[in-house]
CSV table of C-alpha atoms and ligand atoms in Angstrom, one decimal:
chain,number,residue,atom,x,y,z
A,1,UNK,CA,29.0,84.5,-81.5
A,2,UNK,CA,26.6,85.9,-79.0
A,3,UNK,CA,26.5,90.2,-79.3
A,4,UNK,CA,26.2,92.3,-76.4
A,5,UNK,CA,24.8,95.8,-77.4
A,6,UNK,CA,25.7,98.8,-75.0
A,7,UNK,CA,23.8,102.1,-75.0
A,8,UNK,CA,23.2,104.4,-72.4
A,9,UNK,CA,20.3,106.0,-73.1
A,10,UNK,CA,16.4,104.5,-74.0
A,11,UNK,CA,16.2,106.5,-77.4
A,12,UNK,CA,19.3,105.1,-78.5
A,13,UNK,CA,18.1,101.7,-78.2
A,14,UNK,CA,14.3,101.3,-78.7
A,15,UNK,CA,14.7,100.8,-82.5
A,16,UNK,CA,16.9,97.8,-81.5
A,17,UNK,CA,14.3,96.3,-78.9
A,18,UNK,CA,11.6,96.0,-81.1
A,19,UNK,CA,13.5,94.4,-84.0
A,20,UNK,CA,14.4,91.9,-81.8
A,21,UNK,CA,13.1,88.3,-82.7
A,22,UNK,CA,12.1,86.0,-79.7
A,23,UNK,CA,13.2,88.8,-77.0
A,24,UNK,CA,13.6,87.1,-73.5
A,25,UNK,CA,13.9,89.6,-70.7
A,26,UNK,CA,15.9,89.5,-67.7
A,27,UNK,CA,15.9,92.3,-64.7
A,28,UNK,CA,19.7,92.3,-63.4
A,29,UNK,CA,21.2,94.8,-61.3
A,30,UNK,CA,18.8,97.6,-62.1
A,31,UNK,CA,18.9,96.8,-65.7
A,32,UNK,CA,17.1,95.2,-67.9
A,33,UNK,CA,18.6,93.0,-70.6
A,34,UNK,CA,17.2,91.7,-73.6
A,35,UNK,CA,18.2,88.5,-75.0
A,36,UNK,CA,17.1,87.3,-79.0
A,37,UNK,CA,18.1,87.3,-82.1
A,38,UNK,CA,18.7,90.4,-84.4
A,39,UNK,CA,18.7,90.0,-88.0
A,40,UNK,CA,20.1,86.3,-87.6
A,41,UNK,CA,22.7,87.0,-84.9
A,42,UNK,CA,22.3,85.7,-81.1
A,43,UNK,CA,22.5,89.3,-79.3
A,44,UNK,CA,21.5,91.0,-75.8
A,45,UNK,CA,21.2,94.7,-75.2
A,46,UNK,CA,21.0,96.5,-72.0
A,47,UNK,CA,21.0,100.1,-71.3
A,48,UNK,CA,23.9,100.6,-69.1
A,49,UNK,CA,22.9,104.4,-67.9
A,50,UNK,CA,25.3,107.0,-67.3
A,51,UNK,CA,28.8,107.2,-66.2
A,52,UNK,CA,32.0,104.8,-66.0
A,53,UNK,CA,31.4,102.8,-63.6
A,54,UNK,CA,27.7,102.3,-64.9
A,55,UNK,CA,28.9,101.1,-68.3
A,56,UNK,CA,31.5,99.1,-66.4
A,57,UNK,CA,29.2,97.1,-63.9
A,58,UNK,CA,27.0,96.4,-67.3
A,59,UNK,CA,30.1,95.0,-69.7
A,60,UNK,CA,31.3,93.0,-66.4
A,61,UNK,CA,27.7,91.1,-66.8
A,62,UNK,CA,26.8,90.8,-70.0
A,63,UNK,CA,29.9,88.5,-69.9
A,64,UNK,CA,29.7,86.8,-66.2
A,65,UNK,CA,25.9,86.4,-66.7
A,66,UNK,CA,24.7,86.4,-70.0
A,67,UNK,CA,27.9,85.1,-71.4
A,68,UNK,CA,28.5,87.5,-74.6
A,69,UNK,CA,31.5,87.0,-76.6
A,70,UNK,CA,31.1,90.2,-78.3
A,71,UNK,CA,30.6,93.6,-77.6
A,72,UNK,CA,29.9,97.0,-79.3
A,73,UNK,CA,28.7,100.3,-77.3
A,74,UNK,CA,26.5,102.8,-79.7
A,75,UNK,CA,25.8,106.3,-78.5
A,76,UNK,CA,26.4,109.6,-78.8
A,77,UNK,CA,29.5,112.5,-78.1
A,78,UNK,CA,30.8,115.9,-78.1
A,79,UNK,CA,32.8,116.9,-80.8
A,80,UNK,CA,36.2,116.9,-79.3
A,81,UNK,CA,37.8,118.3,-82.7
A,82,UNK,CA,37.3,120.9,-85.6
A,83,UNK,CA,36.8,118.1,-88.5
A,84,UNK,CA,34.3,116.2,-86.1
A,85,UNK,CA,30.9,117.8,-87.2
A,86,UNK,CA,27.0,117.2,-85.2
A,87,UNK,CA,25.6,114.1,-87.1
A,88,UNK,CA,29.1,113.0,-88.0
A,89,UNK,CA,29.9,109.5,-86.6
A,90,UNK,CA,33.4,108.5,-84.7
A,91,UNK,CA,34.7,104.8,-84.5
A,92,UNK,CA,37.0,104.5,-81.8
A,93,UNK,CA,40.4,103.1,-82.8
A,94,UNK,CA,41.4,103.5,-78.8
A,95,UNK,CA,40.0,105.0,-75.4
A,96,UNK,CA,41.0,107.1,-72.3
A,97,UNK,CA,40.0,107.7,-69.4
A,98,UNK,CA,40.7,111.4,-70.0
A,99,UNK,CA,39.8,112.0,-66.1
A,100,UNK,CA,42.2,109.4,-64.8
A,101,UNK,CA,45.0,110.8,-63.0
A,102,UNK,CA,47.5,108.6,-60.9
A,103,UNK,CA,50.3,111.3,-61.2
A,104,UNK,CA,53.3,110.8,-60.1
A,105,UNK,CA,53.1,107.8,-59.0
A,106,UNK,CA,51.7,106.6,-63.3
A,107,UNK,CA,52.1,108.8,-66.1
A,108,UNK,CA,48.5,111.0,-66.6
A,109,UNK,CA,45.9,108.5,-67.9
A,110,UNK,CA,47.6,105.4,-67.7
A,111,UNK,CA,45.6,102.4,-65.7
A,112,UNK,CA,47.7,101.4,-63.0
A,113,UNK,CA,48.8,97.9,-63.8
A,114,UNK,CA,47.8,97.2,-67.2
A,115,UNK,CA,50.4,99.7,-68.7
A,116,UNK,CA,48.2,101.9,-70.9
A,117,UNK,CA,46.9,105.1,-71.2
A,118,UNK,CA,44.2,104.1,-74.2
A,119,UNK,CA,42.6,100.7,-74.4
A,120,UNK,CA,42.8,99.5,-78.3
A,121,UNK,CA,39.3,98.5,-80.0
A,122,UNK,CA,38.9,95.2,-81.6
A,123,UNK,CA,40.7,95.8,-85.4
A,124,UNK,CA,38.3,93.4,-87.3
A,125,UNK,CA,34.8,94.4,-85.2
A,126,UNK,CA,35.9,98.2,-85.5
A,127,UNK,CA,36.5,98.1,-89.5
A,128,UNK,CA,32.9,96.1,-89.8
A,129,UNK,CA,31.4,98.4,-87.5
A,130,UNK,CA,33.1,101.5,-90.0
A,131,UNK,CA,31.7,99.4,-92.8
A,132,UNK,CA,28.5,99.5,-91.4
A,133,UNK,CA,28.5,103.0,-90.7
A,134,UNK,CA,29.7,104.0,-93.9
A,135,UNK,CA,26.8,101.9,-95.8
A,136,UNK,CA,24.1,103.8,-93.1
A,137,UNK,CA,25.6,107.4,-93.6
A,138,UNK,CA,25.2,106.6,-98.0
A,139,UNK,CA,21.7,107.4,-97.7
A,140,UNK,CA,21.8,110.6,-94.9
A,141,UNK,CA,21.4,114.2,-95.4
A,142,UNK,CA,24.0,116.9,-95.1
A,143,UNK,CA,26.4,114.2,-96.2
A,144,UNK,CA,27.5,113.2,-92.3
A,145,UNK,CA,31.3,111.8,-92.2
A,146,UNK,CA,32.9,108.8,-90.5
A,147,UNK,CA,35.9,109.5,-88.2
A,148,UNK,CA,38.7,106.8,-86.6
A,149,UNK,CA,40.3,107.3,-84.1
A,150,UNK,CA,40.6,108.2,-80.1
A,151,UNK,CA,38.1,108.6,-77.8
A,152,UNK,CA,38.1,109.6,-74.2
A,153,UNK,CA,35.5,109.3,-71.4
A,154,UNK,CA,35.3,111.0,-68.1
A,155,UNK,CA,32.6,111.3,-65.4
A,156,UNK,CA,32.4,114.6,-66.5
A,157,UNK,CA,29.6,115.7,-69.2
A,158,UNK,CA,31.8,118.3,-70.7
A,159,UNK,CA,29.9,121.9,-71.8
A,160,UNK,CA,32.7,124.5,-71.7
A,161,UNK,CA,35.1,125.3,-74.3
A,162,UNK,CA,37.7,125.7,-71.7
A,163,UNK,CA,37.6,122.7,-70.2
A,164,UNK,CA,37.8,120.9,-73.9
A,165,UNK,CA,40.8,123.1,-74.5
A,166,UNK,CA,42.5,121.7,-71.6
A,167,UNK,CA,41.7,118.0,-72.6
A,168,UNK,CA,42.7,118.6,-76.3
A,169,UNK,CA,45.9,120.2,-75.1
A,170,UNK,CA,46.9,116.9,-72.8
A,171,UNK,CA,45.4,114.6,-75.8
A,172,UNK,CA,45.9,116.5,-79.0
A,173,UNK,CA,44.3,113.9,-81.2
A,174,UNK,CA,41.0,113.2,-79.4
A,175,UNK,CA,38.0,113.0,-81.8
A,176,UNK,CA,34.9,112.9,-78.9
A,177,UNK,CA,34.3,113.0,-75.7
A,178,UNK,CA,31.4,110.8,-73.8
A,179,UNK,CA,30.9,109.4,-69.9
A,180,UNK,CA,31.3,105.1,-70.9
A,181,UNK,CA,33.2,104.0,-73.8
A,182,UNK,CA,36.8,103.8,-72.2
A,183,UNK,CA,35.6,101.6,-69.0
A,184,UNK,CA,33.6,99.1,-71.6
A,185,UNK,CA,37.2,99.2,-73.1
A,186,UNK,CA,38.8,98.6,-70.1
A,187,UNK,CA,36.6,95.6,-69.2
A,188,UNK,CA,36.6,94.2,-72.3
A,189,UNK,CA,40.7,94.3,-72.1
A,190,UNK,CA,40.7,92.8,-68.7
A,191,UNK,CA,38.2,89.6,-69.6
A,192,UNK,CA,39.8,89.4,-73.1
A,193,UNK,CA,36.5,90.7,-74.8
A,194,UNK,CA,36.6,92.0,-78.8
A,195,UNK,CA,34.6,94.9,-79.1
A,196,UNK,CA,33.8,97.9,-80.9
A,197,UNK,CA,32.1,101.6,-80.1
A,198,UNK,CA,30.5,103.7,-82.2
A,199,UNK,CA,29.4,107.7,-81.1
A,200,UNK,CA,27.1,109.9,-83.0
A,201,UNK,CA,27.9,113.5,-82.5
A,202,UNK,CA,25.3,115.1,-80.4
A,203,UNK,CA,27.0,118.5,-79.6
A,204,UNK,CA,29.8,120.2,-79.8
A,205,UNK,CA,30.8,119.8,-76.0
A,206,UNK,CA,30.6,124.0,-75.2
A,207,UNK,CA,28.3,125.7,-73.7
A,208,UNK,CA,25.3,124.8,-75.8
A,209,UNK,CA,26.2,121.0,-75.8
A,210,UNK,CA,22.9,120.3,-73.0
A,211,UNK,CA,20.2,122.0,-75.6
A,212,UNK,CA,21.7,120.4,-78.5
A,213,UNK,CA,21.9,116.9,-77.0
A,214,UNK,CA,18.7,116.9,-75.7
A,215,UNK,CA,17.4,117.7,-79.1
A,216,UNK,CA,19.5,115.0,-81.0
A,217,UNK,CA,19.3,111.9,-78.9
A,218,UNK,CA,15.2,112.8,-79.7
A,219,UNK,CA,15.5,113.1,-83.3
A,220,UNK,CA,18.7,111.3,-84.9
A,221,UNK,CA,20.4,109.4,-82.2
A,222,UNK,CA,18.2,106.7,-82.2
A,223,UNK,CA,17.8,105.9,-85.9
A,224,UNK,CA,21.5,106.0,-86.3
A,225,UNK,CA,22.3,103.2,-83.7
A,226,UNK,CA,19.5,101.2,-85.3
A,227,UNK,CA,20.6,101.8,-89.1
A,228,UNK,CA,24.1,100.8,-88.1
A,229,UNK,CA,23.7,97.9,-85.8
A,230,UNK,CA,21.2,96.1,-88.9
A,231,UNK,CA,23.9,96.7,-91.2
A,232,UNK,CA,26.8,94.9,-88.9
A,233,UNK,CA,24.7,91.8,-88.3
A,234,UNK,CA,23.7,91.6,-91.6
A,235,UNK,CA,27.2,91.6,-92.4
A,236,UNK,CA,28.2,88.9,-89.8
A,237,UNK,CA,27.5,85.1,-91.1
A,238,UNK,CA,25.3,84.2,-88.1
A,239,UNK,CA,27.2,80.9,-86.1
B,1,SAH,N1,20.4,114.7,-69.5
B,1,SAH,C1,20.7,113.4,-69.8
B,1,SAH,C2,22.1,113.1,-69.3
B,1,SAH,C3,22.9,112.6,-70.4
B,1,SAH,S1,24.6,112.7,-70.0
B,1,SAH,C4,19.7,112.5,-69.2
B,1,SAH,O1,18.7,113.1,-68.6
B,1,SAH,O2,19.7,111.3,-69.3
B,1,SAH,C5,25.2,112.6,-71.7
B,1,SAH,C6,25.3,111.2,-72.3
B,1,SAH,O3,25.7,111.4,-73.7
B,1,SAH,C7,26.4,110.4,-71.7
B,1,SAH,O4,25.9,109.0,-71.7
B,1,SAH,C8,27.6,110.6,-72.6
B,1,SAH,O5,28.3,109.4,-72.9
B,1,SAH,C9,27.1,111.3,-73.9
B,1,SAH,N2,27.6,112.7,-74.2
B,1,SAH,C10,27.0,113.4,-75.1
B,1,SAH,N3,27.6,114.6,-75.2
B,1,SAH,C11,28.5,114.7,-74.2
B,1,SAH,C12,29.4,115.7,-73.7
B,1,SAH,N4,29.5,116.9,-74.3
B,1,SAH,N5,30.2,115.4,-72.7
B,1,SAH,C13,30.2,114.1,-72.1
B,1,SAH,N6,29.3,113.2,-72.5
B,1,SAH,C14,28.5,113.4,-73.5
């Protein structure tokens, strides 16, 4: 197994960097990925910046080039749901692109040509990765939850209740909404990929969402992705 690890932002993924054993860097299309081993497992993470087709072009080489088998995308969201709380975690069980619209010629959100309108996560990879997250949350404050369940991406950072209305009314189960996720889904689909993603809930995507992401990427974002991702490879029997 080698592990490709997503994020999109430095804070999420500094913990990560420094952890790593032996890290060999490598400057690739504006981003630079960092091969080694963390806690036993043969891994490479790269910040993919923001957006779609950002976190697409990155998933695309961590496979062509640096020949991942796995991958798993840590960041954070806005609360697309009541039950979905700041500091509460969501697993995706499936992604949208919840910007994607073909109409008429394809039903809303479906991917022309592959026949879906949400890209399924890896079963096994997303119930370690919930295993993980569980283990990490044990030892928070303010008892944070673990969600499953659909999230939806869009080139869009969403900070206006209206505009979440709208989504939740077209896609009544959506847990989160963030700018990558569904195109590392799609990717990983297309090049037969197993992966997982994992958001921290930053804000509650309204009109305060900018101030209170700012503020949590700083302060929690970053320890979660690093609590989590110790606690999947130290579940993983290293190959
Ligand atoms: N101001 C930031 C921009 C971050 S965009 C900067 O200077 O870098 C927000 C990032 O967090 C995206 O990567 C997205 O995936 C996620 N995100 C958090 N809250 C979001 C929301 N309400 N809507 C969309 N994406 C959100």
């Amino acid at each position: 197994m080698r592990l490709g690890i997503i994020s999109a932002l430095a804070e999420e993924q500094q913990g990560l960097l420094e952890a790593m054993e032996s890290p060999y860097k490598l400057i690739h299309g504006k981003r630079e990925y960092t091969a080694g081993k963390l806690w036993k497992i043969d891994s490479v993470a790269v910040l993919s910046r923001i957006g779609k087709v950002a976190a697409a072009v990155t998933a695309a080489t961590l496979v062509e080039k640096f020949n991942v088998t796995h991958i798993i995308f840590t960041g954070v969201a806005g609360s697309a749901d009541l039950g979905v709380r700041v500091g509460d975690v969501v697993v995706a069980d499936s992604l949208a692109q919840h910007d994607f619209d073909a109409s008429p010629l394809f039903p809303r959100f479906e991917i022309p040509l592959t026949g879906l309108s949400r890209m399924p996560t890896d079963r096994e990879m997303s119930l370690k990765l919930s295993l993980a997250t569980r283990e990490f949350l044990e030892n928070e404050l303010n008892n944070p939850q673990i969600h499953r369940g659909l999230i939806g991406s869009g080139d869009q950072f969403i900070k206006d209740r209206q505009h979440l209305g709208k989504l939740k009314d077209a896609l009544p189960d959506l847990l989160a909404v963030e700018m990558e996720g569904a195109a590392v889904a799609q990717v990983c689909h297309e090049l037969g990929i197993p992966f997982a993603i994992m958001r921290t809930i930053s804000d509650n995507a309204n009109e305060d969402a900018a101030t209170d992401f700012m503020e949590f990427v700083q302060t929690v974002a970053s320890r979660y992705a690093y609590g989590v991702i110790e606690n999947f490879c130290k579940g993983l029997t290293p190959t």
